[in-house]
Each structure stands twice: as C-alpha cells, then as structure tokens.
Amino acid sequence: MAARVLNVNVGVLGHIDSGKTALARALSTTGSTAAFDRAPQSRARGITLDLGFSCLRTELPPQLGPGPGELQLTLVDCPGHASLIRTIIGGAQIIDLMMLVIDVTKGMQTQSAECLVIGQIACQKMVVVLNKIDLLPEGKRQSAIEKMTKKMQKTLENTKFSGCPIVAVAAKPGGPEAPESENPLGISELIEVLKSQAYLPSRNPSGHFLMAVDHCFSIKGQGTVMTGTILSGSVSLGDNVEIPALKVTKKVKSMQMFHTPVTYAMQGDRVGVCVTQFDPKLLERGLICTPDSLHTIHAAIISLKKIQYFRGALPTKAKFHITVGHETVMGRVMFFSPAPANFNEEIQENVFDFEKDYLYQEQYLSKDSVSSEENKENDQAGEVQLPKQQWALLEFEKPVTCPKLCLVIGSKLDTDIHANTCRLAFHGVLLQGMEDKNYTETFLPKLKVYKQKHKEGQVERVMDDYSVIGRSLFKKETNIQIFVGLKVKLSTGEDGIIDGGFGQSGKFKIRIPDGLKPDTKMLLTAASKKKSKGGKGDMNKEDESSKNDSAQPVTISLIFKRYVFDTQKKMIQS
C-alpha cells in the first residue's frame, strides 16, 4: 500500500518585492508548470503576475496521525503588486495556511495590510516570515529582528492571528543577482514551523466536483492540460467535466499531481486534468465542474460585513469591484437590514428567508456611519443599535459563473495604487443567485425590502366634531385618491382616516371616528378665529405675532411603508 500523502495549501502573500517568489523557490522541492514566474511577462518585469504553484514534501509530523506518510505543502505564490489584487483574492480562497512575507527592512506596507485582511477572511492559520535579514548589518541583526518581531506582534494583536509564529529568514542572500551557491538562511527552521502549523483541513470528496483552474496549456500528442485546485467534490479518469463559462463538456483523459500520474483526486488536491480537442487559449483561468452544477447569475443576495480597515461609508447604489469565486466584475449594491424590532434576532447562517420583511438602508450601518446627531441622542440612551446581520443585493454589469455560498469580496480597486489605504470594502457569502436575465420582473418582486415613509401636514380647520380639513401633507398635483383610507394621527392624540381631497390646492378631508377631544376643538377654533381676524387687511400685525406664540398648530402624521420592488407601489400600514 502506498504511503498516504496529505496535501496542505500554503499561501505566500505579501507586499511587492518582499521576496515571496525567492522564498517559494528556497522552500520547494518540486516546481509545477506554473511555478517561479514562468510567464515571459513576469520574467521581463521581475514581478509575479499570476499565482505560481510549487510543492515541498516532508515527513508527516506527529500531530497529523500515526503511520508512514508524507506531508505535501503546496505553495501558492500570490503576486504582491497592487493592481493584481484580483488574483490574490482568487488565490486566498484555496489556502489552508498562510505565510505573510514581510521585508524586515520595511515592515508592514500597504499590500501586506491588504493581504492580512484577505487572510483574515479566507484563512485559518498564519505564519509571519521576516525576509531579507541578510540586508541587516550582522552586529545589529538580532536586535533589529527582535524589534520587528515585537512590532508585528503588536500589529496582529487584534486579529485572529494574534500570537502566530514569526520566523526570520533570508530566502536569497545577496538579492536576485547573487550566485546560486549562496545558501538561504533560516529555511530549515521555517519548514519546522510550517510542519508544526499544518493541520488536517476538512476535506470532503462528496458533492459536485468544482475546480479552480489557474493555468491552461497544450502538450503535443496529449491534449490540453488544465491545472488547478479542487474546491469541492472529486474527479476520476473518464469523468465528464464542464467548462461552464464556455458551455463545453469534455472527458478526463489523464491526470497528474506534481508530475505523478493519478486516477483520482479530491477536494484540496492540486491537479492537472488532461482533455482532448480543446483550445487552451479559450480558458486562461476559471472554473470547471460536474456538468450543470454551476449557475451563471446576473444578480445575487449576499450576507456581508464591512472590512474594518476600509475608510469611508458604503452607500447604497455605489459601484464596487465584486470578486465572486474567481471572477471580478463591476456591480452595484443595495444594502438592507432586519426591521428595527428584529435587530438583535439571531439569524440562521447561510440561509436567506424570503418570507420576512427587510428595511432598506441608504448605506451599510456601522458605528461610523450612524450620523453624529443620532450619536448624540444615543449616547444619552446608551449604545448605538446596530443589526446583528446585514445583506446586500448585488447587480452585476455582466453575468458571473459561481457556486452557491461562495465567498464574495467588494473592493474599490480604482483607488490610487500608491495611496496608503485599504481598498477592500466588504466581504460576505453568496446566499441566492438570480439566473434569469429578467430578474427585475421575475425575481425581485419576491424580495420584501421596504422604505419607511413619514409625511407631516397641519390641520387647517374644524368642519364638525368628527372631521377636519388638512393641508401641507401633499403637493398640489398629488392624486389624493391613492391615499384615501390611510390612517393618520394628530399631534393632539386623535386617530384619523383620510377621506378624500378638498378643493384644488392639495387640501384634504380627515374623518375622526372617535370624534375630536374638546381641548383639540377649542385649540383649533381659537386658531382659526385668529386667522380670520388676521386676515382682515394687514392692520393687525401684533395679533399675527401673538397667534404664532400662543396657538401651536395641530400637526398630522402619516406613516406608511412601501416595498421597493412592488410594481404597484402600494402603501402599507401596520
């Protein structure tokens, strides 16, 4: 029986020029087809433009079970250049353990911070690697390493990686031009730390096969090879797989894992799948899957959280770069929350309930988005009330193909690359995709998101004990008929019902079923007498001012809600 090989995917992330590719090369024993800046444009520019993969094989550490076996650490070298963040997000979704590479002479930089954010969203464990220690003068090297280690511990204090291992290395002493004979420093210590951090990722061969392809090339006489990492399910020789973006199905002719032929691969494995009669230029990266198991969607409902390092509000109707699965497209957002009475209700994870009512929000609600006025009021009343869960409707500029419940990240990638600011705005889970192109007509009316409307007017005069005339609630051109039957409340406490229009100027009649209170009647009669008195020419300016002082107008409140996607625009009162 062959010794088992446990595969753990290790992401190598960090700022540009922190030495990630050199570190992957120093660690690796087997490079894959995609490793070490093979792409001609990568070599020419001296930076990693795509995910590079290579692997390191070592004996199985004791915490991963008894018996013979090997631990295979698949190293995913993610580009550090700011404009390639789309690729990094794609890479982070297939990572079990992350190495954050820091240039020891520079410390945390903009993209190191963004990589840390992505790691917190997509990864469980991290090791910090302080690289380029050969650039520190030997006499001061140890103290400089200790100083940077303390600094990194402080940075990570409030993250889920607090207390993670920090290892100092020089992956390529003397820099890229140095002769290969220069031995790297600290690599064997780093391998021991990686072994100690390795864990059994939860792998499940059942369910639909789904693989993230990151390279595609042809081999003469063999066919086209698609290399990638299996995100779910498993694949065997002879299986049919679909390339959903192209609506093409192909049969698996052969498979390899790091140059070793295999007949079966499952979730978490890094594999090359060979098919015939397929042009590799059609698919540089993307997804392949069990036929008919993925959806191409035009819009989606997601549950989400704002990323704390993103500066600024997240307004409804704003556009973001939305990364879904391995695609990044522009999309417009609309935020919504539970009704205020349900802010503290526990929400079932990864499920969206279409039976419930949701409140439309002008922006994502967070401590810094609640206006200062509200804060003043709430400071006296205690803590600002925020919902436990918020959602967004995403509408994509072009359709995307992705699995259900996949990770979604919203970013502002058009922010100036050199600005020292986090461009990742929110992250979430895709709960419901809309496959119908006409989703605005077929799907959105099922989504019960409402806006709360509040209108105020004034009582003009009393007609009799059971009715008054109101004004200033509607514009002159409003069709008052559509408001007939709605309930209103007077500031003096009476409940009323809008009975119909009165004249041509937007005035209206209100029926008071329980009748006016005597006090209200007196107040209104006094006010209208003063009015008629003041109306006789301009002789009574003093009366006018005393009227303003004494008689407070009686106001009319009309509160209703309207569902955002209701085509009939009905007004609803509880």
Coordinates of C-alpha atoms in Angstrom, one line a residue, residues 2-573:
A2 CA 1.4 3.4 -1.0
A3 CA 2.2 5.8 1.9
R4 CA -0.5 8.4 2.2
V5 CA 0.2 12.0 1.1
L6 CA -1.6 14.8 2.9
N7 CA -1.8 18.0 0.9
V8 CA -2.0 21.4 2.7
N9 CA -2.2 24.5 0.6
V10 CA 0.1 27.3 1.9
G11 CA -0.3 30.8 0.5
V12 CA 2.7 33.0 0.1
L13 CA 1.4 36.6 0.4
G14 CA 2.9 40.0 1.0
H15 CA 3.9 43.4 -0.5
I16 CA 5.7 43.6 -3.9
D17 CA 9.4 42.9 -3.7
S18 CA 9.2 41.3 -0.2
G19 CA 10.8 38.2 -1.7
K20 CA 7.9 35.8 -2.0
T21 CA 8.9 34.0 -5.1
A22 CA 12.5 33.6 -3.8
L23 CA 11.1 32.2 -0.6
A24 CA 8.8 29.7 -2.5
R25 CA 11.9 28.6 -4.6
A26 CA 14.0 28.2 -1.5
L27 CA 11.3 26.0 0.1
S28 CA 10.3 24.0 -2.9
T29 CA 11.5 20.6 -4.0
T30 CA 9.1 20.2 -6.9
G31 CA 8.0 23.1 -9.1
S32 CA 4.7 22.8 -11.0
T33 CA 4.1 24.1 -14.5
A34 CA 3.0 27.4 -13.1
A35 CA 5.9 28.0 -10.6
F36 CA 8.6 30.6 -10.2
D37 CA 7.5 33.4 -12.7
R38 CA 7.5 31.1 -15.7
A39 CA 5.3 33.6 -17.7
P40 CA 7.5 35.6 -20.1
Q41 CA 6.0 38.9 -19.0
S42 CA 6.6 38.0 -15.3
R43 CA 10.3 37.4 -16.0
A44 CA 10.7 40.5 -18.1
R45 CA 9.2 42.7 -15.4
G46 CA 10.8 40.8 -12.5
I47 CA 7.5 40.6 -10.6
T48 CA 4.9 37.8 -10.2
L49 CA 1.9 38.4 -12.4
D50 CA 0.0 35.3 -11.6
L51 CA -0.4 32.5 -9.0
G52 CA 2.7 30.3 -9.0
F53 CA 2.5 26.8 -7.5
S54 CA 5.2 24.5 -6.3
C55 CA 5.5 21.9 -3.6
L56 CA 7.6 20.8 -0.7
R57 CA 7.4 17.2 0.6
T58 CA 8.5 16.3 4.0
E59 CA 7.7 13.5 6.6
L60 CA 4.3 13.6 8.2
P61 CA 4.5 15.5 11.6
P62 CA 3.2 13.5 14.7
Q63 CA 0.1 15.7 15.2
L64 CA -1.2 14.5 11.8
G65 CA -1.7 10.9 12.8
P66 CA 0.4 7.8 13.2
G67 CA 1.8 5.6 10.4
P68 CA 4.0 6.3 7.5
G69 CA 3.2 9.1 5.1
E70 CA 4.3 12.4 3.6
L71 CA 3.1 16.0 4.2
Q72 CA 2.9 17.9 0.9
L73 CA 2.9 21.6 1.3
T74 CA 1.6 23.2 -1.9
L75 CA 3.0 26.7 -2.0
V76 CA 0.8 29.2 -3.7
D77 CA 2.9 32.3 -4.6
C78 CA 0.5 35.2 -4.9
P79 CA 1.5 38.4 -6.7
G80 CA 2.2 41.4 -4.4
H81 CA 1.7 44.1 -7.0
A82 CA -1.3 46.2 -6.1
S83 CA -3.1 46.0 -9.4
L84 CA -3.1 42.2 -9.1
I85 CA -5.2 42.1 -6.0
R86 CA -8.0 40.3 -8.1
T87 CA -5.5 37.3 -8.5
I88 CA -4.6 37.3 -4.8
I89 CA -8.3 37.1 -3.8
G90 CA -8.7 34.2 -6.2
G91 CA -5.6 32.5 -4.6
A92 CA -6.7 33.1 -1.0
Q93 CA -9.8 31.0 -1.5
I94 CA -7.8 27.8 -1.9
I95 CA -5.4 28.3 1.0
D96 CA -5.3 26.4 4.3
L97 CA -2.3 28.1 5.9
M98 CA -0.8 31.5 5.0
M99 CA 2.7 32.9 5.1
L100 CA 2.7 36.7 5.3
V101 CA 6.1 37.7 3.9
I102 CA 7.5 41.0 5.3
D103 CA 10.6 42.8 4.2
V104 CA 12.4 43.1 7.5
T105 CA 13.9 46.4 6.5
K106 CA 10.5 48.0 5.7
G107 CA 7.9 46.3 8.0
M108 CA 4.2 46.4 7.2
Q109 CA 3.4 48.0 3.8
T110 CA 0.1 48.8 2.1
Q111 CA -0.3 45.4 0.3
S112 CA 0.9 43.5 3.3
A113 CA -2.0 45.0 5.2
E114 CA -4.4 44.1 2.4
C115 CA -3.0 40.5 2.3
L116 CA -3.6 40.3 6.1
V117 CA -7.2 41.4 5.5
I118 CA -7.7 38.7 2.8
G119 CA -6.1 36.2 5.1
Q120 CA -8.5 37.0 8.0
I121 CA -11.4 36.5 5.6
A122 CA -10.2 33.3 3.8
C123 CA -7.7 31.6 6.1
Q124 CA -7.5 29.9 9.5
K125 CA -3.8 29.9 10.3
M126 CA -0.8 32.2 9.6
V127 CA 3.0 32.3 9.9
V128 CA 4.8 35.6 9.5
V129 CA 8.1 35.4 7.7
L130 CA 10.6 38.3 8.1
N131 CA 12.6 38.1 4.9
K132 CA 15.9 39.7 3.7
I133 CA 17.6 39.5 7.1
D134 CA 20.9 39.4 5.2
L135 CA 20.4 43.2 4.5
L136 CA 20.8 43.9 8.2
P137 CA 24.3 44.6 9.5
E138 CA 25.5 41.4 11.3
G139 CA 26.3 43.2 14.6
K140 CA 22.8 44.7 14.8
R141 CA 20.9 41.9 13.1
Q142 CA 19.5 40.1 16.2
S143 CA 18.2 43.3 17.9
A144 CA 16.6 44.5 14.6
I145 CA 14.8 41.2 14.2
E146 CA 13.6 41.3 17.8
K147 CA 12.3 44.9 17.3
M148 CA 10.4 44.0 14.1
T149 CA 9.0 40.8 15.7
K150 CA 7.6 42.9 18.6
K151 CA 6.2 45.4 16.1
M152 CA 4.5 42.6 14.1
Q153 CA 3.1 41.0 17.4
K154 CA 1.5 44.4 18.2
T155 CA 0.0 44.7 14.7
L156 CA -1.6 41.3 14.9
E157 CA -2.8 41.8 18.5
N158 CA -6.5 42.5 17.5
T159 CA -6.7 40.0 14.6
K160 CA -7.5 36.3 14.6
F161 CA -3.8 35.6 14.0
S162 CA -2.7 37.1 17.4
G163 CA 0.3 35.1 18.8
C164 CA 1.1 33.4 15.5
P165 CA 4.7 32.2 14.9
I166 CA 7.2 34.8 13.4
V167 CA 10.3 33.4 11.7
A168 CA 13.3 35.4 10.3
V169 CA 14.9 34.2 7.0
A170 CA 17.0 35.3 4.1
A171 CA 15.5 33.4 1.1
K172 CA 18.1 34.7 -1.4
P173 CA 21.1 36.2 0.4
G174 CA 22.7 38.9 -1.8
G175 CA 19.5 39.5 -3.8
P176 CA 18.3 38.2 -7.2
E177 CA 21.7 38.7 -8.9
A178 CA 23.7 36.7 -6.3
P179 CA 25.2 33.3 -7.3
E180 CA 23.1 30.2 -6.5
S181 CA 25.9 28.9 -4.3
E182 CA 24.8 31.4 -1.5
N183 CA 22.8 29.3 1.0
P184 CA 19.5 30.7 2.2
L185 CA 19.2 31.4 6.0
G186 CA 16.5 30.2 8.3
I187 CA 14.7 27.9 5.8
S188 CA 15.0 24.7 7.8
E189 CA 13.6 26.5 10.9
L190 CA 10.7 27.8 8.7
I191 CA 10.0 24.3 7.4
E192 CA 9.8 23.0 11.0
V193 CA 7.4 25.8 11.9
L194 CA 5.2 25.1 8.8
K195 CA 5.1 21.4 9.8
S196 CA 4.0 22.3 13.4
Q197 CA 1.3 24.6 12.0
A198 CA 0.0 22.0 9.4
Y199 CA -3.4 20.6 10.3
L200 CA -5.9 18.2 8.7
P201 CA -8.1 20.6 6.6
S202 CA -11.6 19.4 6.4
R203 CA -11.9 17.6 3.1
N204 CA -15.0 16.1 1.6
P205 CA -15.0 14.1 -1.6
S206 CA -18.8 14.0 -1.8
G207 CA -20.9 16.7 -3.6
H208 CA -20.3 18.2 -7.0
F209 CA -16.8 18.4 -8.5
L210 CA -15.6 22.0 -8.7
M211 CA -12.0 23.1 -9.6
A212 CA -10.4 26.5 -9.8
V213 CA -8.2 26.4 -12.9
D214 CA -5.3 28.9 -12.9
H215 CA -3.3 27.6 -16.0
C216 CA -4.2 26.0 -19.3
F217 CA -1.7 24.8 -21.9
S218 CA -1.4 22.1 -24.6
I219 CA 1.0 19.2 -24.8
K220 CA 1.7 17.9 -28.2
G221 CA 0.2 14.5 -28.8
Q222 CA -1.6 14.5 -25.4
G223 CA -4.2 17.3 -25.4
T224 CA -4.9 20.3 -23.3
V225 CA -4.0 20.3 -19.6
M226 CA -5.9 22.4 -17.1
T227 CA -4.1 22.8 -13.8
G228 CA -5.8 24.0 -10.6
T229 CA -7.0 23.2 -7.1
I230 CA -10.1 21.2 -6.4
L231 CA -12.5 23.3 -4.3
S232 CA -15.2 20.6 -3.7
G233 CA -16.0 17.0 -4.6
S234 CA -13.7 14.7 -6.5
V235 CA -12.8 13.7 -10.1
S236 CA -11.8 10.3 -11.6
L237 CA -10.4 9.2 -15.0
G238 CA -13.1 9.1 -17.6
D239 CA -15.4 11.6 -15.8
N240 CA -17.2 14.3 -17.9
V241 CA -16.4 17.8 -16.8
E242 CA -18.0 21.1 -17.9
I243 CA -16.3 24.4 -18.6
P244 CA -19.4 26.5 -17.7
A245 CA -18.1 29.8 -19.0
L246 CA -17.9 28.3 -22.5
K247 CA -20.8 25.8 -22.1
V248 CA -18.5 23.0 -23.2
T249 CA -18.3 19.4 -21.7
K250 CA -15.1 17.3 -22.0
K251 CA -14.0 13.8 -20.9
V252 CA -11.0 13.5 -18.5
K253 CA -8.3 11.6 -20.4
S254 CA -5.5 11.6 -17.8
M255 CA -4.5 13.3 -14.6
Q256 CA -1.3 14.3 -12.8
M257 CA -0.3 15.7 -9.4
F258 CA 3.1 17.3 -9.5
H259 CA 4.3 15.1 -12.4
T260 CA 2.9 11.9 -10.8
P261 CA 0.1 10.2 -12.8
V262 CA -3.1 9.6 -10.7
T263 CA -6.6 8.2 -11.4
Y264 CA -8.5 10.1 -8.7
A265 CA -8.2 13.4 -6.9
M266 CA -10.4 15.1 -4.3
Q267 CA -11.1 18.4 -2.5
G268 CA -7.9 20.3 -1.6
D269 CA -5.8 18.5 -4.2
R270 CA -3.7 20.3 -6.7
V271 CA -4.1 18.5 -10.0
G272 CA -3.6 18.7 -13.8
V273 CA -6.5 17.4 -15.8
C274 CA -5.9 16.5 -19.5
V275 CA -8.8 16.7 -22.1
T276 CA -8.7 16.5 -25.9
Q277 CA -9.8 18.8 -28.7
F278 CA -9.9 22.0 -26.6
D279 CA -8.1 25.2 -27.4
P280 CA -6.1 26.3 -24.3
K281 CA -6.4 30.0 -25.3
L282 CA -10.1 29.9 -24.5
L283 CA -9.5 29.4 -20.8
E284 CA -6.6 31.0 -19.0
R285 CA -8.3 30.7 -15.6
G286 CA -11.8 30.0 -14.4
L287 CA -13.9 27.1 -13.1
I288 CA -14.5 23.5 -14.3
C289 CA -17.2 21.3 -12.7
T290 CA -19.7 18.5 -12.8
P291 CA -21.9 19.2 -15.8
D292 CA -24.8 21.5 -15.0
S293 CA -23.8 22.1 -11.3
L294 CA -22.8 25.8 -11.5
H295 CA -25.1 28.8 -12.2
T296 CA -24.5 31.8 -14.3
I297 CA -26.1 34.7 -12.4
H298 CA -27.0 38.3 -13.2
A299 CA -27.6 39.4 -9.6
A300 CA -27.3 38.0 -6.1
I301 CA -28.3 38.4 -2.4
I302 CA -25.4 38.2 0.0
S303 CA -24.9 38.5 3.7
L304 CA -21.9 40.8 4.4
K305 CA -19.6 42.5 6.9
K306 CA -17.7 45.7 6.3
I307 CA -13.9 45.4 6.5
Q308 CA -12.8 47.5 9.5
Y309 CA -9.8 49.0 7.7
F310 CA -11.8 50.4 4.8
R311 CA -12.1 54.2 5.3
G312 CA -15.4 55.8 4.4
A313 CA -19.1 54.8 4.1
L314 CA -20.6 52.1 2.0
P315 CA -23.5 53.8 0.3
T316 CA -26.4 52.1 -1.5
K317 CA -26.3 52.5 -5.3
A318 CA -22.5 52.7 -5.2
K319 CA -20.4 50.5 -7.6
F320 CA -17.7 48.1 -6.4
H321 CA -15.4 45.6 -7.9
I322 CA -17.0 42.4 -6.9
T323 CA -14.9 39.2 -6.7
V324 CA -17.2 36.1 -6.8
G325 CA -15.4 32.8 -6.9
H326 CA -12.5 33.5 -9.4
E327 CA -14.2 36.3 -11.3
T328 CA -14.1 40.0 -10.6
V329 CA -16.8 42.2 -12.2
M330 CA -18.3 45.6 -11.5
G331 CA -21.5 45.6 -9.5
R332 CA -24.0 48.0 -7.9
V333 CA -25.1 47.4 -4.3
M334 CA -28.3 48.0 -2.3
F335 CA -28.0 47.4 1.5
F336 CA -30.8 46.2 3.7
S337 CA -31.2 45.0 7.3
P338 CA -33.8 43.4 9.5
A339 CA -36.7 45.6 10.6
P340 CA -35.5 47.6 13.7
A341 CA -37.6 45.5 16.1
N342 CA -35.5 42.4 14.9
F343 CA -32.0 44.0 15.1
N344 CA -31.0 41.6 17.9
E345 CA -32.6 38.5 16.5
E346 CA -30.3 35.5 15.9
I347 CA -30.1 35.0 12.1
Q348 CA -29.7 31.5 10.7
E349 CA -26.3 31.3 8.9
N350 CA -26.1 30.9 5.1
V351 CA -29.8 31.0 4.6
F352 CA -32.0 33.8 3.3
D353 CA -35.6 34.0 4.3
F354 CA -37.9 35.4 1.6
E355 CA -40.9 35.4 3.9
K356 CA -39.5 38.2 6.2
D357 CA -39.7 41.9 5.7
Y358 CA -36.4 43.9 5.5
L359 CA -35.6 47.5 5.9
Y360 CA -33.9 49.4 3.0
Q361 CA -30.8 51.3 4.1
E362 CA -29.2 54.3 2.4
Q363 CA -25.8 52.8 3.5
Y364 CA -24.3 49.9 5.3
L365 CA -24.9 50.5 9.0
S366 CA -21.8 50.7 11.1
K367 CA -20.7 52.7 14.2
D368 CA -19.0 55.3 12.0
S369 CA -22.0 55.6 9.6
V370 CA -24.6 56.5 12.2
S371 CA -24.8 60.3 11.9
S372 CA -23.4 62.5 14.7
E373 CA -26.9 63.8 15.5
E374 CA -28.2 60.2 16.2
N375 CA -25.0 59.6 18.1
K376 CA -25.7 62.5 20.4
E377 CA -29.2 61.1 21.2
N378 CA -28.0 57.6 21.5
D379 CA -25.0 58.5 23.7
Q380 CA -27.5 59.6 26.3
A381 CA -29.6 56.5 25.7
G382 CA -26.6 54.1 25.7
E383 CA -25.1 52.1 22.9
V384 CA -25.9 52.7 19.2
Q385 CA -28.2 50.0 18.0
L386 CA -26.8 48.0 15.0
P387 CA -28.3 44.9 13.4
K388 CA -26.6 41.6 14.0
Q389 CA -26.7 40.8 10.3
Q390 CA -27.0 42.9 7.1
W391 CA -27.5 42.0 3.5
A392 CA -27.0 43.4 0.1
L393 CA -28.5 43.0 -3.4
L394 CA -25.7 42.9 -5.9
E395 CA -26.4 43.6 -9.5
F396 CA -23.6 42.7 -11.9
E397 CA -22.6 44.6 -15.0
K398 CA -22.0 41.2 -16.7
P399 CA -23.1 37.7 -15.7
V400 CA -20.8 35.6 -13.4
T401 CA -20.5 31.9 -13.0
C402 CA -20.0 30.7 -9.5
P403 CA -21.1 28.1 -6.9
K404 CA -23.7 28.8 -4.2
L405 CA -22.5 30.0 -0.8
C406 CA -19.1 31.2 -2.3
L407 CA -17.0 33.9 -0.9
V408 CA -17.7 37.5 -2.1
I409 CA -15.4 40.4 -1.7
G410 CA -16.2 44.0 -2.6
S411 CA -13.3 46.4 -3.3
K412 CA -12.6 49.8 -4.7
L413 CA -9.7 48.7 -7.0
D414 CA -9.8 52.0 -8.8
T415 CA -8.4 53.8 -5.7
D416 CA -4.9 55.2 -6.4
I417 CA -2.5 52.3 -6.2
H418 CA 0.1 54.4 -4.3
A419 CA -2.4 55.7 -1.7
N420 CA -1.7 54.2 1.7
T421 CA -5.2 52.9 2.1
C422 CA -7.1 49.6 2.2
R423 CA -9.1 49.1 -0.9
L424 CA -11.1 46.1 0.3
A425 CA -14.5 47.3 1.5
F426 CA -16.7 44.3 2.5
H427 CA -16.8 40.5 2.4
G428 CA -19.7 38.1 2.5
V429 CA -21.3 34.9 1.4
L430 CA -23.5 34.5 -1.7
L431 CA -26.9 33.2 -0.4
Q432 CA -29.0 33.4 -3.5
G433 CA -28.2 33.9 -7.2
M434 CA -30.5 35.2 -9.9
E435 CA -30.1 33.2 -13.1
D436 CA -33.0 34.8 -15.1
K437 CA -31.8 37.8 -17.2
N438 CA -35.2 39.4 -16.5
Y439 CA -34.7 39.0 -12.7
T440 CA -36.1 42.5 -12.1
E441 CA -39.5 41.3 -13.2
T442 CA -39.4 37.6 -12.2
F443 CA -37.4 37.6 -9.0
L444 CA -37.1 41.0 -7.3
P445 CA -40.8 41.4 -6.5
K446 CA -40.3 38.4 -4.1
L447 CA -37.8 40.4 -2.1
K448 CA -39.7 42.2 0.6
V449 CA -37.4 45.2 1.2
Y450 CA -39.4 48.3 2.3
K451 CA -38.7 52.0 2.8
Q452 CA -40.4 53.7 5.8
K453 CA -42.2 56.9 4.7
H454 CA -43.2 59.7 7.1
K455 CA -45.1 62.7 5.9
E456 CA -46.2 65.7 8.1
G457 CA -49.0 68.2 7.5
Q458 CA -51.2 70.6 9.5
V459 CA -54.9 70.8 10.5
E460 CA -56.3 73.9 8.6
R461 CA -59.7 74.0 10.4
V462 CA -62.5 72.0 12.0
M463 CA -65.5 71.0 9.9
D464 CA -67.5 69.3 12.7
D465 CA -66.9 67.1 15.7
Y466 CA -65.9 64.2 13.5
S467 CA -64.0 65.8 10.7
V468 CA -61.2 68.3 9.9
I469 CA -59.6 69.8 6.8
G470 CA -55.8 69.2 6.5
R471 CA -53.1 70.9 4.4
S472 CA -49.3 70.7 3.6
L473 CA -49.2 66.9 3.5
F474 CA -49.4 66.6 -0.3
K475 CA -48.3 68.7 -3.2
K476 CA -50.9 70.4 -5.3
E477 CA -50.5 67.9 -8.2
T478 CA -50.7 64.8 -6.0
N479 CA -53.5 62.4 -6.7
I480 CA -55.0 62.3 -3.2
Q481 CA -57.3 59.4 -4.2
I482 CA -54.5 56.9 -3.8
F483 CA -54.1 57.9 -0.1
V484 CA -57.8 57.6 0.7
G485 CA -58.4 55.1 3.6
L486 CA -54.9 55.6 5.1
K487 CA -54.6 56.2 8.8
V488 CA -53.2 59.4 10.2
K489 CA -52.5 60.7 13.8
L490 CA -53.0 64.2 15.1
S491 CA -50.4 65.7 17.4
T492 CA -53.2 66.0 20.0
G493 CA -53.6 62.2 20.0
E494 CA -56.6 61.5 17.8
D495 CA -56.6 58.8 15.1
G496 CA -58.0 59.8 11.8
I497 CA -58.6 58.4 8.3
I498 CA -58.0 60.3 5.0
D499 CA -61.5 60.7 3.4
G500 CA -60.7 62.4 0.2
G501 CA -59.4 65.7 -1.4
F502 CA -60.9 69.1 -0.6
G503 CA -60.7 71.8 -3.3
Q504 CA -57.9 72.1 -5.8
S505 CA -54.9 73.1 -3.7
G506 CA -53.8 69.8 -2.2
K507 CA -56.1 70.1 0.9
F508 CA -57.9 67.0 2.1
K509 CA -60.6 65.9 4.5
I510 CA -59.9 63.7 7.6
R511 CA -62.5 61.7 9.3
I512 CA -62.0 61.2 13.1
P513 CA -64.0 58.1 14.0
D514 CA -63.9 58.6 17.8
G515 CA -64.5 62.4 17.5
L516 CA -62.3 65.4 18.4
K517 CA -61.4 65.9 22.0
P518 CA -63.0 69.1 23.5
D519 CA -59.4 70.6 24.1
T520 CA -58.4 70.0 20.5
K521 CA -61.6 71.6 19.2
M522 CA -61.0 74.7 21.4
L523 CA -57.4 74.9 20.2
L524 CA -58.4 74.7 16.5
T525 CA -61.4 77.0 16.9
A526 CA -59.2 79.7 18.6
A527 CA -56.5 79.3 15.9
S528 CA -59.0 79.7 13.0
K529 CA -60.6 82.7 14.7
K530 CA -57.3 84.5 15.0
K531 CA -56.6 83.6 11.4
S532 CA -59.8 85.1 10.2
K533 CA -59.2 88.2 12.4
G534 CA -55.6 88.5 11.0
G535 CA -57.0 88.1 7.5
K536 CA -58.8 91.4 7.5
G537 CA -56.1 93.5 5.9
D538 CA -52.7 94.0 7.5
M539 CA -53.9 96.2 10.3
N540 CA -53.3 93.5 13.0
K541 CA -49.6 92.6 12.9
E542 CA -49.5 92.2 16.7
D543 CA -52.3 89.7 16.6
E544 CA -50.3 87.8 13.9
S545 CA -47.3 87.6 16.2
S546 CA -49.3 86.7 19.3
K547 CA -51.1 84.0 17.2
N548 CA -47.7 82.5 16.4
D549 CA -46.8 82.5 20.1
S550 CA -49.9 81.0 21.6
A551 CA -51.6 78.7 19.2
Q552 CA -49.4 75.8 18.4
P553 CA -50.6 74.3 15.1
V554 CA -52.0 70.8 15.3
T555 CA -49.9 68.5 13.1
I556 CA -50.9 65.5 11.1
S557 CA -48.6 62.5 10.8
L558 CA -48.9 59.9 8.0
I559 CA -46.6 56.9 8.3
F560 CA -46.6 54.0 5.9
K561 CA -44.2 51.7 4.2
R562 CA -43.7 50.9 0.5
Y563 CA -41.9 47.9 -0.9
V564 CA -39.0 48.9 -3.1
F565 CA -39.8 46.2 -5.7
D566 CA -43.6 46.4 -5.7
T567 CA -44.6 47.2 -9.2
Q568 CA -48.0 48.6 -8.0
K569 CA -46.2 50.9 -5.4
K570 CA -48.8 50.0 -2.7
M571 CA -48.7 51.9 0.6
I572 CA -48.9 49.6 3.6
Q573 CA -49.7 50.5 7.2

